[in-house]
Short mmCIF file of N, CA and C in Angstrom, two decimals:
data_model
loop_
_atom_site.label_atom_id
_atom_site.label_comp_id
_atom_site.label_asym_id
_atom_site.label_seq_id
_atom_site.Cartn_x
_atom_site.Cartn_y
_atom_site.Cartn_z
N UNK A 1 -7.45 51.95 77.51
CA UNK A 1 -8.15 51.46 78.65
C UNK A 1 -9.17 50.29 78.06
N UNK A 2 -9.35 49.28 78.79
CA UNK A 2 -10.33 48.30 78.18
C UNK A 2 -11.70 48.94 78.19
N UNK A 3 -12.69 48.44 77.31
CA UNK A 3 -14.00 48.80 77.16
C UNK A 3 -15.01 47.71 77.66
N UNK A 4 -16.11 47.99 77.82
CA UNK A 4 -17.24 46.91 78.60
C UNK A 4 -18.23 47.50 78.97
N UNK A 5 -19.09 46.71 79.63
CA UNK A 5 -20.41 47.12 80.28
C UNK A 5 -20.24 47.70 81.77
N UNK A 6 -21.29 48.15 82.18
CA UNK A 6 -21.33 48.54 83.64
C UNK A 6 -21.60 47.49 84.52
N UNK A 7 -21.08 47.72 85.78
CA UNK A 7 -21.35 46.66 86.85
C UNK A 7 -21.42 47.48 88.06
N UNK A 8 -22.23 47.08 89.02
CA UNK A 8 -22.31 47.45 90.46
C UNK A 8 -23.53 46.86 91.23
N UNK A 9 -23.87 47.66 92.27
CA UNK A 9 -24.94 47.15 93.02
C UNK A 9 -24.56 46.36 94.25
N UNK A 10 -23.27 45.99 94.44
CA UNK A 10 -22.90 45.19 95.54
C UNK A 10 -23.31 43.76 95.53
N UNK A 11 -22.94 42.90 96.31
CA UNK A 11 -23.37 41.39 96.45
C UNK A 11 -24.55 41.20 96.59
N UNK A 12 -25.33 42.13 97.31
CA UNK A 12 -26.85 42.01 97.54
C UNK A 12 -27.72 42.15 96.45
N UNK A 13 -27.31 43.22 95.45
CA UNK A 13 -28.19 43.61 94.38
C UNK A 13 -27.27 43.81 93.24
N UNK A 14 -26.64 42.88 92.65
CA UNK A 14 -25.99 43.03 91.47
C UNK A 14 -26.53 43.49 90.34
N UNK A 15 -26.00 44.54 89.82
CA UNK A 15 -26.47 45.07 88.58
C UNK A 15 -25.51 44.89 87.21
N UNK A 16 -26.21 44.80 86.12
CA UNK A 16 -25.11 44.71 84.88
C UNK A 16 -24.19 43.51 84.86
N UNK A 17 -23.18 43.62 84.66
CA UNK A 17 -22.25 42.41 84.35
C UNK A 17 -21.52 41.91 85.64
N UNK A 18 -21.91 42.48 86.84
CA UNK A 18 -21.15 42.15 88.06
C UNK A 18 -21.20 40.55 88.37
N UNK A 19 -22.14 39.85 87.96
CA UNK A 19 -22.01 38.44 88.59
C UNK A 19 -21.04 37.65 87.61
N UNK A 20 -21.04 38.15 86.19
CA UNK A 20 -20.17 37.36 85.34
C UNK A 20 -18.77 37.83 85.66
N UNK A 21 -18.49 39.04 86.14
CA UNK A 21 -17.14 39.49 86.43
C UNK A 21 -16.71 38.73 87.64
N UNK A 22 -17.64 38.67 88.75
CA UNK A 22 -17.11 37.91 89.88
C UNK A 22 -17.00 36.38 89.51
N UNK A 23 -17.55 35.77 88.79
CA UNK A 23 -17.54 34.33 88.39
C UNK A 23 -16.06 34.19 87.82
N UNK A 24 -15.60 35.39 86.88
CA UNK A 24 -14.62 34.97 85.95
C UNK A 24 -13.46 36.03 86.44
N UNK A 25 -13.37 36.24 87.88
CA UNK A 25 -12.45 37.35 88.28
C UNK A 25 -11.07 37.00 88.09
N UNK A 26 -10.56 35.76 88.40
CA UNK A 26 -9.21 35.33 88.23
C UNK A 26 -8.77 35.46 86.79
N UNK A 27 -9.54 35.00 85.87
CA UNK A 27 -9.50 34.83 84.65
C UNK A 27 -9.17 36.31 83.93
N UNK A 28 -10.27 37.33 84.27
CA UNK A 28 -9.94 38.66 83.94
C UNK A 28 -8.87 39.50 84.48
N UNK A 29 -8.55 39.16 85.65
CA UNK A 29 -7.43 39.80 86.43
C UNK A 29 -6.06 39.30 85.51
N UNK A 30 -5.82 37.91 85.31
CA UNK A 30 -4.90 37.45 84.52
C UNK A 30 -4.58 38.07 83.10
N UNK A 31 -5.93 37.95 82.27
CA UNK A 31 -5.76 38.66 81.14
C UNK A 31 -5.32 40.26 81.14
N UNK A 32 -5.98 40.89 82.05
CA UNK A 32 -5.58 42.32 82.32
C UNK A 32 -3.97 42.38 82.54
N UNK A 33 -3.37 41.53 83.46
CA UNK A 33 -2.14 41.70 83.89
C UNK A 33 -1.14 41.44 82.45
N UNK A 34 -1.65 40.47 81.60
CA UNK A 34 -0.81 40.35 80.31
C UNK A 34 -0.87 41.66 79.58
N UNK A 35 -2.04 42.27 79.34
CA UNK A 35 -2.23 43.68 78.63
C UNK A 35 -1.38 44.65 79.44
N UNK A 36 -1.46 44.50 80.85
CA UNK A 36 -0.75 45.77 81.48
C UNK A 36 0.61 45.58 81.25
N UNK A 37 1.22 44.54 81.30
CA UNK A 37 2.59 44.13 81.16
C UNK A 37 2.98 44.51 79.69
N UNK A 38 2.28 44.20 78.86
CA UNK A 38 2.73 44.73 77.27
C UNK A 38 2.65 46.28 77.38
N UNK A 39 1.66 46.99 77.85
CA UNK A 39 1.79 48.37 77.94
C UNK A 39 2.96 48.89 78.51
N UNK A 40 3.53 48.17 79.67
CA UNK A 40 4.55 48.87 80.37
C UNK A 40 5.69 48.34 79.64
N UNK A 41 5.76 47.21 78.91
CA UNK A 41 6.99 47.12 77.88
C UNK A 41 7.12 48.16 76.94
N UNK A 42 5.95 48.63 76.35
CA UNK A 42 6.01 49.65 75.25
C UNK A 42 6.40 50.98 75.85
N UNK A 43 6.07 51.14 77.05
CA UNK A 43 6.41 52.48 77.73
C UNK A 43 7.83 52.38 77.86
N UNK A 44 8.71 51.38 78.36
CA UNK A 44 10.12 51.23 78.49
C UNK A 44 10.74 51.42 77.16
N UNK A 45 10.09 50.67 76.10
CA UNK A 45 10.95 50.89 74.83
C UNK A 45 10.81 52.48 74.24
N UNK A 46 9.55 53.04 74.57
CA UNK A 46 9.55 54.36 74.15
C UNK A 46 10.50 55.38 74.78
N UNK A 47 10.87 54.98 76.25
CA UNK A 47 11.86 55.76 76.81
C UNK A 47 13.23 55.48 76.25
N UNK A 48 13.45 54.38 75.79
CA UNK A 48 14.68 54.08 75.16
C UNK A 48 14.70 54.47 73.49
N UNK A 49 13.94 55.24 73.16
CA UNK A 49 13.60 55.82 71.64
C UNK A 49 12.96 55.02 70.67
N UNK A 50 12.38 53.81 70.94
CA UNK A 50 11.58 53.14 70.09
C UNK A 50 10.12 53.83 69.85
N UNK A 51 9.24 53.50 69.11
CA UNK A 51 8.26 53.88 68.70
C UNK A 51 6.90 52.86 69.34
N UNK A 52 7.11 52.07 70.10
CA UNK A 52 6.27 50.98 70.60
C UNK A 52 5.14 51.68 71.35
N UNK A 53 3.98 51.10 71.15
CA UNK A 53 2.62 51.39 71.73
C UNK A 53 1.65 50.50 71.65
N UNK A 54 0.81 50.10 72.86
CA UNK A 54 -0.19 49.41 72.74
C UNK A 54 -1.42 50.29 72.34
N UNK A 55 -1.62 50.23 71.14
CA UNK A 55 -2.59 51.44 70.56
C UNK A 55 -3.98 50.88 70.82
N UNK A 56 -4.34 49.85 70.94
CA UNK A 56 -5.78 49.36 71.18
C UNK A 56 -5.71 48.10 72.13
N UNK A 57 -6.59 48.25 73.06
CA UNK A 57 -6.92 47.09 73.98
C UNK A 57 -8.26 46.84 74.32
N UNK A 58 -8.99 45.74 73.79
CA UNK A 58 -10.31 45.49 73.89
C UNK A 58 -10.51 44.27 74.89
N UNK A 59 -11.41 44.53 75.79
CA UNK A 59 -11.66 43.20 76.74
C UNK A 59 -12.51 42.20 76.02
N UNK A 60 -12.92 41.30 76.77
CA UNK A 60 -13.51 40.01 76.15
C UNK A 60 -14.93 40.55 75.55
N UNK A 61 -15.62 41.29 76.08
CA UNK A 61 -16.88 41.51 75.46
C UNK A 61 -16.82 42.44 74.01
N UNK A 62 -15.91 43.38 74.24
CA UNK A 62 -15.67 44.12 72.91
C UNK A 62 -14.95 43.35 71.76
N UNK A 63 -14.24 42.36 72.26
CA UNK A 63 -13.21 41.57 71.29
C UNK A 63 -14.20 40.54 70.48
N UNK A 64 -15.19 39.95 71.01
CA UNK A 64 -16.00 39.01 70.48
C UNK A 64 -16.63 39.13 69.20
N UNK A 65 -16.58 38.24 68.18
CA UNK A 65 -17.12 38.42 66.98
C UNK A 65 -17.70 36.93 66.62
N UNK A 66 -18.94 37.02 66.70
CA UNK A 66 -19.60 35.70 66.31
C UNK A 66 -19.08 34.74 67.32
N UNK A 67 -18.52 33.45 66.85
CA UNK A 67 -18.03 32.50 67.65
C UNK A 67 -16.63 32.73 68.08
N UNK A 68 -15.92 33.72 67.50
CA UNK A 68 -14.74 34.17 67.77
C UNK A 68 -14.69 34.90 69.03
N UNK A 69 -14.20 34.20 70.29
CA UNK A 69 -14.33 34.73 71.48
C UNK A 69 -13.04 34.65 72.32
N UNK A 70 -12.18 35.48 72.00
CA UNK A 70 -10.90 35.74 72.67
C UNK A 70 -10.92 36.26 74.25
N UNK A 71 -10.05 36.09 74.97
CA UNK A 71 -10.15 36.94 76.30
C UNK A 71 -9.89 38.43 75.99
N UNK A 72 -9.36 38.88 74.92
CA UNK A 72 -9.11 40.19 74.62
C UNK A 72 -8.40 40.39 73.27
N UNK A 73 -8.50 41.66 72.78
CA UNK A 73 -8.06 41.95 71.48
C UNK A 73 -7.12 43.25 71.62
N UNK A 74 -6.09 43.26 70.62
CA UNK A 74 -5.21 44.37 70.97
C UNK A 74 -4.44 44.82 69.58
N UNK A 75 -3.89 45.94 69.42
CA UNK A 75 -3.26 46.26 68.43
C UNK A 75 -1.67 47.08 68.95
N UNK A 76 -0.64 46.27 68.31
CA UNK A 76 0.63 46.89 69.00
C UNK A 76 1.45 47.39 68.08
N UNK A 77 1.99 48.77 68.31
CA UNK A 77 2.83 49.37 67.21
C UNK A 77 4.38 48.71 67.65
N UNK A 78 5.04 48.19 66.60
CA UNK A 78 6.22 48.04 66.66
C UNK A 78 7.02 47.96 65.37
N UNK A 79 8.07 49.03 65.42
CA UNK A 79 9.07 49.47 64.36
C UNK A 79 8.15 50.05 63.28
N UNK A 80 7.09 50.80 63.51
CA UNK A 80 6.38 51.69 62.53
C UNK A 80 5.17 50.71 62.12
N UNK A 81 4.93 49.69 62.38
CA UNK A 81 3.96 48.76 61.96
C UNK A 81 2.83 48.43 62.95
N UNK A 82 1.71 48.45 62.78
CA UNK A 82 0.51 47.99 63.72
C UNK A 82 0.30 46.49 63.51
N UNK A 83 0.31 45.84 64.58
CA UNK A 83 0.23 44.37 64.61
C UNK A 83 -1.09 44.03 65.54
N UNK A 84 -1.96 43.33 64.82
CA UNK A 84 -3.10 42.86 65.39
C UNK A 84 -2.95 41.57 66.25
N UNK A 85 -3.50 41.59 67.26
CA UNK A 85 -3.53 40.30 67.98
C UNK A 85 -4.68 39.92 68.90
N UNK A 86 -5.22 38.70 69.02
CA UNK A 86 -6.09 38.29 70.12
C UNK A 86 -5.33 37.67 71.14
N UNK A 87 -6.02 37.61 72.52
CA UNK A 87 -5.33 37.07 73.50
C UNK A 87 -6.32 36.10 74.15
N UNK A 88 -5.74 35.04 74.53
CA UNK A 88 -6.49 34.07 75.49
C UNK A 88 -5.41 33.68 76.56
N UNK A 89 -6.25 33.46 77.69
CA UNK A 89 -5.59 33.46 78.92
C UNK A 89 -6.06 32.21 79.53
N UNK A 90 -5.35 31.58 80.20
CA UNK A 90 -5.72 30.33 80.75
C UNK A 90 -4.97 29.72 82.03
N UNK A 91 -5.57 29.51 83.09
CA UNK A 91 -4.90 28.97 84.37
C UNK A 91 -4.66 27.41 84.18
N UNK A 92 -4.73 26.86 83.15
CA UNK A 92 -4.58 25.36 83.19
C UNK A 92 -6.03 24.60 83.46
N UNK A 93 -6.78 25.25 83.53
CA UNK A 93 -8.00 24.37 83.83
C UNK A 93 -9.03 24.10 82.67
N UNK A 94 -8.73 24.42 81.48
CA UNK A 94 -9.59 24.14 80.26
C UNK A 94 -9.62 22.56 79.94
N UNK A 95 -10.63 22.16 79.59
CA UNK A 95 -10.47 20.86 79.17
C UNK A 95 -10.01 20.46 77.78
N UNK A 96 -9.39 19.33 77.56
CA UNK A 96 -9.11 19.05 76.21
C UNK A 96 -10.12 19.30 75.12
N UNK A 97 -11.24 18.74 75.52
CA UNK A 97 -12.45 19.06 74.44
C UNK A 97 -12.71 20.51 74.20
N UNK A 98 -12.81 21.26 75.53
CA UNK A 98 -13.09 22.71 75.14
C UNK A 98 -11.89 23.49 74.63
N UNK A 99 -10.74 23.16 74.71
CA UNK A 99 -9.58 23.68 73.79
C UNK A 99 -9.61 23.42 72.48
N UNK A 100 -10.19 22.18 72.18
CA UNK A 100 -10.17 21.74 70.66
C UNK A 100 -11.34 22.37 70.13
N UNK A 101 -12.45 22.65 70.89
CA UNK A 101 -13.65 23.32 70.27
C UNK A 101 -13.42 24.74 69.98
N UNK A 102 -12.46 25.28 70.72
CA UNK A 102 -12.15 26.77 70.75
C UNK A 102 -11.48 27.06 69.54
N UNK A 103 -10.26 26.13 69.08
CA UNK A 103 -9.59 26.23 67.82
C UNK A 103 -10.49 25.97 66.78
N UNK A 104 -11.49 24.83 66.83
CA UNK A 104 -12.23 24.60 65.65
C UNK A 104 -13.22 25.89 65.34
N UNK A 105 -13.68 26.46 66.46
CA UNK A 105 -14.56 27.59 66.08
C UNK A 105 -13.59 28.76 65.60
N UNK A 106 -12.53 28.97 66.00
CA UNK A 106 -11.57 29.98 65.22
C UNK A 106 -11.40 29.63 63.90
N UNK A 107 -11.05 28.58 63.49
CA UNK A 107 -10.86 28.04 62.26
C UNK A 107 -12.06 28.23 61.34
N UNK A 108 -13.14 27.94 61.95
CA UNK A 108 -14.66 28.13 61.20
C UNK A 108 -14.79 29.63 60.98
N UNK A 109 -14.64 30.52 62.04
CA UNK A 109 -14.77 31.98 61.93
C UNK A 109 -13.93 32.49 60.86
N UNK A 110 -12.54 31.97 60.93
CA UNK A 110 -11.66 32.60 59.86
C UNK A 110 -12.19 32.24 58.35
N UNK A 111 -12.61 30.89 58.51
CA UNK A 111 -12.78 30.33 56.81
C UNK A 111 -14.30 30.76 56.58
N UNK A 112 -15.08 31.39 57.40
CA UNK A 112 -16.23 31.87 56.73
C UNK A 112 -16.34 33.12 56.19
N UNK A 113 -15.06 33.82 56.56
CA UNK A 113 -14.66 35.28 55.85
C UNK A 113 -15.36 36.19 56.53
N UNK A 114 -15.60 36.12 57.95
CA UNK A 114 -16.36 36.99 58.59
C UNK A 114 -15.20 37.99 59.53
N UNK A 115 -13.98 37.71 59.09
CA UNK A 115 -12.95 38.46 59.80
C UNK A 115 -13.20 39.88 59.43
N UNK A 116 -13.06 40.87 60.31
CA UNK A 116 -13.34 42.25 60.49
C UNK A 116 -12.02 43.15 60.56
N UNK A 117 -11.70 43.93 59.77
CA UNK A 117 -11.89 43.87 58.36
C UNK A 117 -11.11 42.56 57.58
N UNK A 118 -11.69 41.96 56.70
CA UNK A 118 -11.38 40.69 55.93
C UNK A 118 -10.09 40.79 55.51
N UNK A 119 -9.78 41.97 54.70
CA UNK A 119 -8.47 42.20 54.03
C UNK A 119 -7.15 42.17 54.95
N UNK A 120 -7.61 42.19 56.21
CA UNK A 120 -6.40 42.26 57.13
C UNK A 120 -6.08 40.75 57.56
N UNK A 121 -6.81 39.92 57.48
CA UNK A 121 -6.46 38.45 57.75
C UNK A 121 -6.84 38.38 59.14
N UNK A 122 -6.45 37.02 59.68
CA UNK A 122 -6.87 36.72 61.02
C UNK A 122 -5.76 37.15 62.13
N UNK A 123 -6.07 37.77 63.08
CA UNK A 123 -4.94 38.21 64.10
C UNK A 123 -4.32 37.22 64.71
N UNK A 124 -3.03 37.34 64.90
CA UNK A 124 -2.26 36.50 65.72
C UNK A 124 -2.91 36.13 66.90
N UNK A 125 -3.13 34.75 67.23
CA UNK A 125 -3.63 34.31 68.67
C UNK A 125 -2.59 34.03 69.55
N UNK A 126 -2.40 34.86 70.64
CA UNK A 126 -1.46 34.78 71.52
C UNK A 126 -2.27 34.12 72.74
N UNK A 127 -1.65 32.68 73.06
CA UNK A 127 -2.26 32.02 74.26
C UNK A 127 -1.19 32.08 75.42
N UNK A 128 -1.63 32.58 76.58
CA UNK A 128 -0.74 32.62 77.65
C UNK A 128 -1.53 31.83 78.90
N UNK A 129 -0.59 30.81 79.34
CA UNK A 129 -1.08 29.99 80.47
C UNK A 129 -0.17 30.03 81.73
N UNK A 130 -0.79 29.73 83.03
CA UNK A 130 0.13 29.62 84.07
C UNK A 130 0.67 28.35 84.23
N UNK A 131 0.26 27.40 83.45
CA UNK A 131 0.75 26.03 83.75
C UNK A 131 1.54 25.32 82.51
N UNK A 132 2.68 24.99 82.77
CA UNK A 132 3.59 24.59 81.62
C UNK A 132 2.90 23.17 81.07
N UNK A 133 2.31 22.40 81.88
CA UNK A 133 1.61 21.18 81.33
C UNK A 133 0.46 21.51 80.31
N UNK A 134 -0.30 22.70 80.75
CA UNK A 134 -1.25 23.15 79.93
C UNK A 134 -0.86 23.66 78.75
N UNK A 135 0.29 24.43 78.69
CA UNK A 135 1.11 24.78 77.52
C UNK A 135 1.30 23.57 76.54
N UNK A 136 1.78 22.50 76.96
CA UNK A 136 2.22 21.54 76.06
C UNK A 136 1.04 20.91 75.41
N UNK A 137 0.07 20.89 76.34
CA UNK A 137 -1.46 20.19 75.82
C UNK A 137 -1.89 21.18 74.91
N UNK A 138 -1.94 22.45 75.04
CA UNK A 138 -2.57 23.35 73.93
C UNK A 138 -1.81 23.45 72.61
N UNK A 139 -0.50 23.16 72.84
CA UNK A 139 0.42 23.02 71.44
C UNK A 139 -0.13 21.97 70.64
N UNK A 140 -0.28 20.72 71.55
CA UNK A 140 -0.81 19.34 70.74
C UNK A 140 -2.02 19.54 70.11
N UNK A 141 -3.00 20.23 70.98
CA UNK A 141 -4.32 20.43 70.29
C UNK A 141 -4.32 21.33 68.99
N UNK A 142 -3.58 22.37 69.10
CA UNK A 142 -3.60 23.42 68.33
C UNK A 142 -3.11 22.67 66.92
N UNK A 143 -2.34 21.61 66.92
CA UNK A 143 -1.70 21.07 65.86
C UNK A 143 -2.80 20.17 65.18
N UNK A 144 -3.61 19.39 65.97
CA UNK A 144 -4.74 18.39 65.77
C UNK A 144 -5.76 19.19 65.20
N UNK A 145 -6.10 20.22 65.76
CA UNK A 145 -7.24 21.21 65.25
C UNK A 145 -7.23 21.64 63.91
N UNK A 146 -5.77 21.92 63.60
CA UNK A 146 -5.42 22.43 62.27
C UNK A 146 -5.29 21.43 61.21
N UNK A 147 -5.32 20.11 61.47
CA UNK A 147 -5.15 19.14 60.41
C UNK A 147 -6.06 19.26 59.40
N UNK A 148 -5.32 19.31 58.08
CA UNK A 148 -6.17 19.60 56.96
C UNK A 148 -6.76 20.99 56.74
N UNK A 149 -6.29 21.78 57.52
CA UNK A 149 -6.95 23.20 57.45
C UNK A 149 -5.86 24.32 57.28
N UNK A 150 -5.58 24.53 55.81
CA UNK A 150 -4.44 25.39 55.44
C UNK A 150 -5.02 26.81 55.08
N UNK A 151 -4.25 28.00 55.27
CA UNK A 151 -2.91 27.87 56.23
C UNK A 151 -3.50 27.68 57.59
N UNK A 152 -2.54 27.43 58.35
CA UNK A 152 -2.77 27.11 59.79
C UNK A 152 -2.92 28.51 60.50
N UNK A 153 -3.80 28.47 61.44
CA UNK A 153 -4.05 29.85 62.10
C UNK A 153 -2.60 30.25 62.82
N UNK A 154 -2.45 31.67 62.69
CA UNK A 154 -1.25 32.07 63.45
C UNK A 154 -1.28 32.00 65.20
N UNK A 155 -0.88 31.06 65.56
CA UNK A 155 -0.81 30.67 67.07
C UNK A 155 0.36 30.70 67.57
N UNK A 156 0.59 31.38 68.74
CA UNK A 156 1.64 31.54 69.71
C UNK A 156 1.34 31.04 70.93
N UNK A 157 2.27 30.24 71.92
CA UNK A 157 1.75 29.82 73.05
C UNK A 157 2.93 30.18 74.01
N UNK A 158 2.61 30.76 75.29
CA UNK A 158 3.81 30.89 76.27
C UNK A 158 3.22 30.69 77.78
N UNK A 159 3.93 30.87 78.66
CA UNK A 159 3.54 30.80 80.17
C UNK A 159 3.72 32.19 80.77
N UNK A 160 3.08 32.54 81.56
CA UNK A 160 3.05 33.70 82.31
C UNK A 160 4.59 33.98 83.13
N UNK A 161 5.14 32.56 83.59
CA UNK A 161 6.50 32.82 84.01
C UNK A 161 7.32 33.18 83.16
N UNK A 162 7.36 32.64 81.96
CA UNK A 162 8.33 32.92 80.95
C UNK A 162 8.28 34.56 80.60
N UNK A 163 6.85 35.01 80.60
CA UNK A 163 6.79 36.35 80.12
C UNK A 163 7.45 37.24 81.29
N UNK A 164 7.25 36.98 82.61
CA UNK A 164 7.84 37.92 83.67
C UNK A 164 9.54 37.59 83.87
N UNK A 165 9.78 36.35 83.34
CA UNK A 165 11.35 36.25 83.60
C UNK A 165 11.87 36.99 82.39
N UNK A 166 11.56 36.94 81.34
CA UNK A 166 12.38 37.70 79.99
C UNK A 166 12.25 39.40 80.22
N UNK A 167 13.50 39.74 79.96
CA UNK A 167 13.54 41.13 80.02
C UNK A 167 12.82 42.03 79.05
N UNK A 168 12.60 41.36 77.91
CA UNK A 168 11.67 42.01 76.81
C UNK A 168 10.15 41.56 76.91
N UNK A 169 9.76 40.72 78.06
CA UNK A 169 8.56 40.36 78.38
C UNK A 169 7.83 39.73 77.10
N UNK A 170 6.61 40.03 76.64
CA UNK A 170 5.87 39.44 75.47
C UNK A 170 6.81 39.60 74.29
N UNK A 171 7.75 40.60 74.03
CA UNK A 171 8.40 40.75 72.85
C UNK A 171 9.60 39.79 72.89
N UNK A 172 9.91 39.19 73.89
CA UNK A 172 11.05 38.28 74.03
C UNK A 172 11.00 36.87 73.23
N UNK A 173 12.08 36.28 73.35
CA UNK A 173 11.85 34.75 72.40
C UNK A 173 11.30 33.91 73.61
N UNK A 174 10.07 34.16 73.72
CA UNK A 174 9.24 33.33 74.62
C UNK A 174 8.28 32.33 74.34
N UNK A 175 7.83 32.62 72.90
CA UNK A 175 6.74 31.88 72.32
C UNK A 175 7.09 30.82 71.59
N UNK A 176 6.30 29.68 71.66
CA UNK A 176 6.31 28.48 71.11
C UNK A 176 5.25 28.22 69.97
N UNK A 177 5.65 27.85 68.78
CA UNK A 177 4.58 27.62 67.65
C UNK A 177 4.10 26.29 67.66
N UNK A 178 2.84 25.88 67.39
CA UNK A 178 2.65 24.41 67.21
C UNK A 178 3.24 23.79 66.39
N UNK A 179 3.75 22.68 66.53
CA UNK A 179 4.57 21.81 65.58
C UNK A 179 6.13 22.07 66.13
N UNK A 180 6.22 22.37 67.47
CA UNK A 180 7.54 22.32 68.16
C UNK A 180 8.61 23.28 67.53
N UNK A 181 8.26 24.56 67.17
CA UNK A 181 9.17 25.47 66.82
C UNK A 181 9.48 26.54 68.05
N UNK A 182 10.50 26.19 68.76
CA UNK A 182 10.77 27.10 70.11
C UNK A 182 11.26 28.21 69.77
N UNK A 183 11.10 29.12 70.96
CA UNK A 183 11.81 30.38 71.12
C UNK A 183 11.34 31.45 69.98
N UNK A 184 10.25 31.56 69.59
CA UNK A 184 10.13 32.52 68.61
C UNK A 184 9.80 33.88 69.23
N UNK A 185 10.03 35.00 68.39
CA UNK A 185 9.46 36.43 68.81
C UNK A 185 8.25 36.53 68.19
N UNK A 186 7.22 37.04 68.98
CA UNK A 186 5.91 37.13 68.30
C UNK A 186 5.84 38.10 67.13
N UNK A 187 6.66 39.31 67.17
CA UNK A 187 6.13 40.28 66.18
C UNK A 187 7.16 39.92 64.85
N UNK A 188 8.03 39.11 65.04
CA UNK A 188 8.82 38.82 63.81
C UNK A 188 8.44 37.51 63.19
N UNK A 189 7.98 36.50 64.01
CA UNK A 189 7.78 35.15 63.50
C UNK A 189 6.34 34.81 63.08
N UNK A 190 5.55 35.72 63.59
CA UNK A 190 4.21 35.13 63.45
C UNK A 190 3.00 36.15 62.98
N UNK A 191 3.43 37.33 62.38
CA UNK A 191 2.43 38.21 61.98
C UNK A 191 2.91 38.65 60.64
N UNK A 192 2.52 37.89 59.48
CA UNK A 192 2.98 38.08 58.08
C UNK A 192 2.40 39.22 57.59
N UNK A 193 1.25 39.74 58.03
CA UNK A 193 0.54 40.88 57.44
C UNK A 193 0.18 42.05 58.19
N UNK A 194 1.25 42.73 58.81
CA UNK A 194 1.07 43.68 59.90
C UNK A 194 0.22 45.05 59.03
N UNK A 195 -0.25 45.83 59.86
CA UNK A 195 -0.87 47.08 59.08
C UNK A 195 0.35 48.08 59.21
N UNK A 196 0.23 48.94 58.08
CA UNK A 196 1.13 49.95 58.20
C UNK A 196 0.51 51.15 59.03
N UNK A 197 1.56 51.62 59.86
CA UNK A 197 1.04 52.90 60.82
C UNK A 197 0.53 53.90 60.08
#
């Protein structure tokens, strides 16, 4: 289950995080839908005899580390290994400037060695958008933001339509890597240092 603060009080007397939740409701619902889809995929795979499980799911508040502010963070067990990932979800309304700034802050966070725990490296950053044009823009910006910064962040991008159309959902060959590498499997292509379960 996601973790976070308390909210309530109704529209007349909002308490806690309610105002922020209402303001970002579509984004929160979209992010949660991605995590739920992944959990259901794991459930189907377990029923077929695999060991898949969404082991951890943190919401935006719990996942934030300094300037690293993904929409969520998770750990997914796949074939005996635990794979860390951060999730960003967009509906195609982020500006080019804001997207570039997000990647720049992620690089700065990684390079400052504040990754927790540091020995595990930076989690794979999964970006899901509802807009194919936004997807192409994100891929271009990811390449530009990584210019001169090696190694490149482990980034994969896809669309919500591609997730729901693929039998394997987020585990399918639906991910694009910056630099025009199409049709990647997330857990095979982009997580070089998974945790041993």
